[in-house]
mmCIF file of C-alpha atoms in Angstrom:
data_model
loop_
_atom_site.group_PDB
_atom_site.id
_atom_site.type_symbol
_atom_site.label_atom_id
_atom_site.label_comp_id
_atom_site.label_asym_id
_atom_site.label_seq_id
_atom_site.Cartn_x
_atom_site.Cartn_y
_atom_site.Cartn_z
ATOM 1 C CA MET A 1 -5.598 -29.584 -5.804
ATOM 2 C CA SER A 2 -3.785 -27.741 -8.610
ATOM 3 C CA ARG A 3 -0.227 -26.519 -8.246
ATOM 4 C CA GLU A 4 -1.318 -22.880 -8.201
ATOM 5 C CA ALA A 5 -4.020 -23.571 -5.585
ATOM 6 C CA ARG A 6 -1.495 -25.304 -3.337
ATOM 7 C CA ARG A 7 0.917 -22.416 -3.765
ATOM 8 C CA GLN A 8 -1.807 -19.954 -2.793
ATOM 9 C CA ASP A 9 -2.583 -22.030 0.316
ATOM 10 C CA LEU A 10 1.032 -21.691 1.424
ATOM 11 C CA ILE A 11 0.959 -17.948 0.769
ATOM 12 C CA ALA A 12 -2.259 -17.612 2.775
ATOM 13 C CA ALA A 13 -0.691 -19.491 5.679
ATOM 14 C CA ALA A 14 2.365 -17.248 5.531
ATOM 15 C CA LEU A 15 0.218 -14.098 5.540
ATOM 16 C CA GLU A 16 -1.556 -15.258 8.674
ATOM 17 C CA LEU A 17 1.697 -16.118 10.445
ATOM 18 C CA PHE A 18 3.432 -12.901 9.397
ATOM 19 C CA GLY A 19 0.625 -10.965 11.041
ATOM 20 C CA ARG A 20 1.159 -12.665 14.389
ATOM 21 C CA ARG A 21 4.943 -12.463 14.559
ATOM 22 C CA SER A 22 7.911 -10.959 12.789
ATOM 23 C CA PRO A 23 8.538 -12.691 9.442
ATOM 24 C CA GLU A 24 12.076 -13.650 10.406
ATOM 25 C CA GLN A 25 10.604 -15.681 13.281
ATOM 26 C CA VAL A 26 8.445 -17.797 10.948
ATOM 27 C CA SER A 27 9.958 -21.122 9.900
ATOM 28 C CA ALA A 28 9.060 -23.559 7.150
ATOM 29 C CA GLU A 29 7.739 -25.875 9.856
ATOM 30 C CA ASP A 30 5.325 -23.179 11.015
ATOM 31 C CA VAL A 31 3.987 -22.681 7.502
ATOM 32 C CA VAL A 32 3.545 -26.370 6.661
ATOM 33 C CA ALA A 33 1.852 -27.004 10.018
ATOM 34 C CA LEU A 34 -0.701 -24.268 9.427
ATOM 35 C CA ALA A 35 -1.236 -25.216 5.778
ATOM 36 C CA GLY A 36 -1.487 -28.925 6.598
ATOM 37 C CA VAL A 37 1.170 -30.049 4.121
ATOM 38 C CA SER A 38 4.513 -31.799 4.352
ATOM 39 C CA ARG A 39 7.880 -30.055 4.442
ATOM 40 C CA PRO A 40 9.002 -31.680 1.127
ATOM 41 C CA LEU A 41 5.834 -30.358 -0.505
ATOM 42 C CA PHE A 42 6.652 -26.853 0.737
ATOM 43 C CA TYR A 43 10.015 -26.973 -1.036
ATOM 44 C CA ARG A 44 8.352 -28.022 -4.279
ATOM 45 C CA TYR A 45 6.887 -24.519 -4.432
ATOM 46 C CA PHE A 46 9.397 -22.330 -2.595
ATOM 47 C CA SER A 47 13.137 -22.671 -2.144
ATOM 48 C CA SER A 48 13.057 -20.885 1.220
ATOM 49 C CA VAL A 49 10.830 -19.018 3.656
ATOM 50 C CA ARG A 50 12.345 -15.785 2.350
ATOM 51 C CA GLU A 51 11.090 -16.590 -1.146
ATOM 52 C CA LEU A 52 7.649 -17.276 0.312
ATOM 53 C CA HIS A 53 7.821 -13.997 2.209
ATOM 54 C CA VAL A 54 8.389 -12.032 -0.997
ATOM 55 C CA ALA A 55 5.540 -13.883 -2.736
ATOM 56 C CA ALA A 56 3.213 -13.127 0.177
ATOM 57 C CA LEU A 57 4.117 -9.439 0.181
ATOM 58 C CA ARG A 58 3.571 -9.252 -3.554
ATOM 59 C CA SER A 59 0.079 -10.718 -3.198
ATOM 60 C CA VAL A 60 -0.780 -7.737 -0.991
ATOM 61 C CA THR A 61 0.891 -5.094 -3.120
ATOM 62 C CA ASP A 62 -0.733 -6.527 -6.250
ATOM 63 C CA GLY A 63 -4.085 -5.861 -4.608
ATOM 64 C CA LEU A 64 -3.043 -2.319 -3.712
ATOM 65 C CA VAL A 65 -1.789 -1.556 -7.222
ATOM 66 C CA GLU A 66 -4.935 -3.013 -8.791
ATOM 67 C CA GLN A 67 -7.062 -0.818 -6.538
ATOM 68 C CA LEU A 68 -5.107 2.279 -7.573
ATOM 69 C CA ALA A 69 -5.925 1.464 -11.195
ATOM 70 C CA VAL A 70 -9.670 1.742 -10.454
ATOM 71 C CA ARG A 71 -10.910 5.236 -11.248
ATOM 72 C CA ALA A 72 -13.896 6.828 -9.575
ATOM 73 C CA GLU A 73 -16.072 9.459 -11.230
ATOM 74 C CA GLY A 74 -16.022 13.141 -10.312
ATOM 75 C CA ASP A 75 -13.423 15.838 -9.790
ATOM 76 C CA PRO A 76 -9.776 15.137 -8.879
ATOM 77 C CA VAL A 77 -10.347 15.567 -5.139
ATOM 78 C CA ARG A 78 -13.222 13.108 -5.132
ATOM 79 C CA ARG A 79 -11.229 10.599 -7.182
ATOM 80 C CA LEU A 80 -8.215 10.850 -4.872
ATOM 81 C CA ARG A 81 -10.433 10.253 -1.861
ATOM 82 C CA ALA A 82 -11.844 7.176 -3.571
ATOM 83 C CA ALA A 83 -8.319 5.931 -4.237
ATOM 84 C CA VAL A 84 -7.419 6.318 -0.553
ATOM 85 C CA ARG A 85 -10.584 4.461 0.443
ATOM 86 C CA GLY A 86 -9.620 1.695 -1.958
ATOM 87 C CA LEU A 87 -6.203 1.394 -0.349
ATOM 88 C CA MET A 88 -7.852 1.238 3.071
ATOM 89 C CA GLU A 89 -10.155 -1.549 1.904
ATOM 90 C CA VAL A 90 -7.286 -3.661 0.612
ATOM 91 C CA ALA A 91 -5.223 -2.977 3.729
ATOM 92 C CA ALA A 92 -8.157 -4.049 5.902
ATOM 93 C CA GLU A 93 -8.744 -7.187 3.830
ATOM 94 C CA TYR A 94 -5.086 -8.167 4.212
ATOM 95 C CA ARG A 95 -4.710 -6.543 7.616
ATOM 96 C CA ALA A 96 -2.113 -8.903 9.071
ATOM 97 C CA ALA A 97 -0.044 -8.877 5.908
ATOM 98 C CA TYR A 98 -0.209 -5.109 5.492
ATOM 99 C CA VAL A 99 1.035 -4.601 9.029
ATOM 100 C CA ALA A 100 3.794 -7.138 8.436
ATOM 101 C CA LEU A 101 4.646 -5.498 5.116
ATOM 102 C CA LEU A 102 5.434 -2.154 6.718
ATOM 103 C CA ARG A 103 6.710 -3.529 10.004
ATOM 104 C CA SER A 104 9.259 -5.883 8.503
ATOM 105 C CA GLY A 105 11.001 -3.634 6.007
ATOM 106 C CA SER A 106 13.934 -2.593 8.189
ATOM 107 C CA VAL A 107 14.445 -6.076 9.608
ATOM 108 C CA ILE A 108 14.659 -8.373 6.614
ATOM 109 C CA ALA A 109 14.819 -5.869 3.804
ATOM 110 C CA THR A 110 16.284 -7.018 0.518
ATOM 111 C CA ALA A 111 16.412 -5.409 -2.888
ATOM 112 C CA GLU A 112 13.384 -7.476 -3.902
ATOM 113 C CA THR A 113 11.208 -6.672 -0.880
ATOM 114 C CA ASP A 114 12.108 -2.992 -1.186
ATOM 115 C CA ALA A 115 11.042 -3.091 -4.833
ATOM 116 C CA VAL A 116 7.702 -4.666 -3.870
ATOM 117 C CA VAL A 117 6.925 -1.844 -1.444
ATOM 118 C CA ASP A 118 8.253 0.891 -3.732
ATOM 119 C CA GLU A 119 5.986 -0.299 -6.541
ATOM 120 C CA VAL A 120 2.902 0.847 -4.622
ATOM 121 C CA ARG A 121 4.538 4.160 -3.739
ATOM 122 C CA ARG A 122 5.483 4.844 -7.360
ATOM 123 C CA ARG A 123 1.972 4.018 -8.543
ATOM 124 C CA SER A 124 0.484 6.327 -5.903
ATOM 125 C CA VAL A 125 2.659 9.228 -7.042
ATOM 126 C CA ALA A 126 1.830 8.508 -10.695
ATOM 127 C CA LEU A 127 -1.899 8.525 -9.887
ATOM 128 C CA ILE A 128 -1.713 11.968 -8.274
ATOM 129 C CA LEU A 129 0.326 13.383 -11.150
ATOM 130 C CA GLU A 130 -2.285 12.086 -13.580
ATOM 131 C CA GLU A 131 -5.057 13.709 -11.570
ATOM 132 C CA LEU A 132 -3.125 16.998 -11.458
ATOM 133 C CA GLY A 133 -2.409 16.821 -15.195
ATOM 134 C CA VAL A 134 1.353 17.116 -14.646
ATOM 135 C CA ALA A 135 3.541 15.296 -17.164
ATOM 136 C CA GLU A 136 6.914 16.641 -16.010
ATOM 137 C CA PRO A 137 6.868 17.206 -12.223
ATOM 138 C CA SER A 138 9.423 19.444 -10.565
ATOM 139 C CA PRO A 139 11.748 18.042 -7.863
ATOM 140 C CA ARG A 140 9.779 19.865 -5.150
ATOM 141 C CA LEU A 141 6.489 18.416 -6.374
ATOM 142 C CA LEU A 142 7.894 14.882 -6.482
ATOM 143 C CA LEU A 143 9.286 15.270 -2.974
ATOM 144 C CA THR A 144 5.922 16.541 -1.730
ATOM 145 C CA LEU A 145 4.051 13.585 -3.202
ATOM 146 C CA ARG A 146 6.559 11.062 -1.865
ATOM 147 C CA CYS A 147 6.233 12.567 1.598
ATOM 148 C CA TRP A 148 2.456 12.341 1.339
ATOM 149 C CA THR A 149 2.562 8.646 0.437
ATOM 150 C CA ALA A 150 4.539 8.105 3.650
ATOM 151 C CA VAL A 151 1.814 9.967 5.560
ATOM 152 C CA VAL A 152 -0.830 7.699 3.998
ATOM 153 C CA GLU A 153 1.114 4.557 4.912
ATOM 154 C CA GLY A 154 1.553 5.682 8.502
ATOM 155 C CA ALA A 155 -2.065 6.767 8.891
ATOM 156 C CA VAL A 156 -3.504 3.533 7.488
ATOM 157 C CA LEU A 157 -1.134 1.510 9.655
ATOM 158 C CA ALA A 158 -2.222 3.439 12.759
ATOM 159 C CA TRP A 159 -5.880 2.958 11.774
ATOM 160 C CA LEU A 160 -5.384 -0.802 11.605
ATOM 161 C CA GLN A 161 -3.438 -1.022 14.856
ATOM 162 C CA GLU A 162 -4.940 1.647 17.106
ATOM 163 C CA ASP A 163 -8.609 1.751 18.070
ATOM 164 C CA ALA A 164 -8.374 5.491 18.761
ATOM 165 C CA VAL A 165 -7.765 6.317 15.099
ATOM 166 C CA PRO A 166 -11.120 6.694 13.276
ATOM 167 C CA GLY A 167 -11.433 5.362 9.760
ATOM 168 C CA ASP A 168 -14.766 6.832 8.669
ATOM 169 C CA ASP A 169 -13.261 10.115 7.439
ATOM 170 C CA LEU A 170 -9.623 9.114 7.072
ATOM 171 C CA ASP A 171 -9.751 9.487 3.288
ATOM 172 C CA VAL A 172 -11.049 13.067 3.582
ATOM 173 C CA TRP A 173 -8.411 13.987 6.166
ATOM 174 C CA LEU A 174 -5.574 12.529 4.116
ATOM 175 C CA VAL A 175 -6.585 14.324 0.921
ATOM 176 C CA ASP A 176 -6.926 17.535 2.947
ATOM 177 C CA GLN A 177 -3.335 16.921 4.052
ATOM 178 C CA LEU A 178 -2.289 16.588 0.410
ATOM 179 C CA THR A 179 -4.085 19.828 -0.455
ATOM 180 C CA ALA A 180 -2.264 21.670 2.327
ATOM 181 C CA MET A 181 1.103 20.193 1.322
ATOM 182 C CA LEU A 182 0.628 21.157 -2.332
ATOM 183 C CA THR A 183 -0.474 24.665 -1.340
ATOM 184 C CA ALA A 184 2.663 25.103 0.763
ATOM 185 C CA THR A 185 4.891 23.752 -2.013
ATOM 186 C CA ALA A 186 3.246 26.032 -4.583
ATOM 187 C CA ARG A 187 4.420 29.044 -2.582
ATOM 188 C CA HIS A 188 7.995 27.937 -3.250
ATOM 189 C CA ASP A 189 7.448 26.537 -6.739
ATOM 190 C CA PRO A 190 4.917 28.387 -8.937
ATOM 191 C CA ALA A 191 4.787 25.437 -11.356
ATOM 192 C CA VAL A 192 3.135 23.230 -8.723
ATOM 193 C CA PRO A 193 -0.655 22.902 -9.224
ATOM 194 C CA ASP A 194 -2.868 24.043 -6.365
ATOM 195 C CA LEU A 195 -5.319 21.253 -5.550
ATOM 196 C CA ARG A 196 -7.333 23.727 -3.506
ATOM 197 C CA ALA A 197 -8.164 25.649 -6.677
ATOM 198 C CA GLN A 198 -9.414 22.469 -8.305
ATOM 199 C CA ARG A 199 -11.600 21.817 -5.279
ATOM 200 C CA GLU A 200 -13.088 25.308 -5.495
ATOM 201 C CA ALA A 201 -13.941 24.625 -9.131
ATOM 202 C CA TYR A 202 -16.187 21.762 -7.974
ATOM 203 C CA PRO A 203 -18.345 23.161 -5.139
ATOM 204 C CA SER A 204 -20.299 19.892 -4.891
ATOM 205 C CA THR A 205 -17.222 18.123 -3.508
ATOM 206 C CA SER A 206 -17.513 17.739 0.269
#
């Protein structure tokens, strides 16, 4: 097995364990037992469990960022809905890790883990600004978009953890939330684009 393949095996084992318990409760012994390797071999690839934790989180956020780079066809509303669906698909694929990613931030947060999470948030805001055609966003607009990314994170997390939260129209609901938030912000900041107007310009969007 190649070095990179072995490293990915350890990351996969960590992702599974982080989904079942808090990351700070996972030891090197737990990881090597699940991966079927020796402890010395573990330390050939990672200096500590914390280093492995960051690598595991990055494997998830890399998937989220890559999905945000995929552009659907259609009007801005339709494309934003597709982006949310893409995030949901990645979150579902890495369900245990996504839950651990958001659950663990306040417990074992470091500058590096915070940067990993913030990377997805920054890319999400950049995507919306591109769709709105805004090159220089106002402070109110930036605050609105950052608040909406927090809504998306919470909603997707609830969808993964709670059976009562439906996922079939979650993308539509979340983009409707963004439309309402932008409409409210536009009343206080005339420079903020109204996503509702863009929707009305494309009557085929449902």
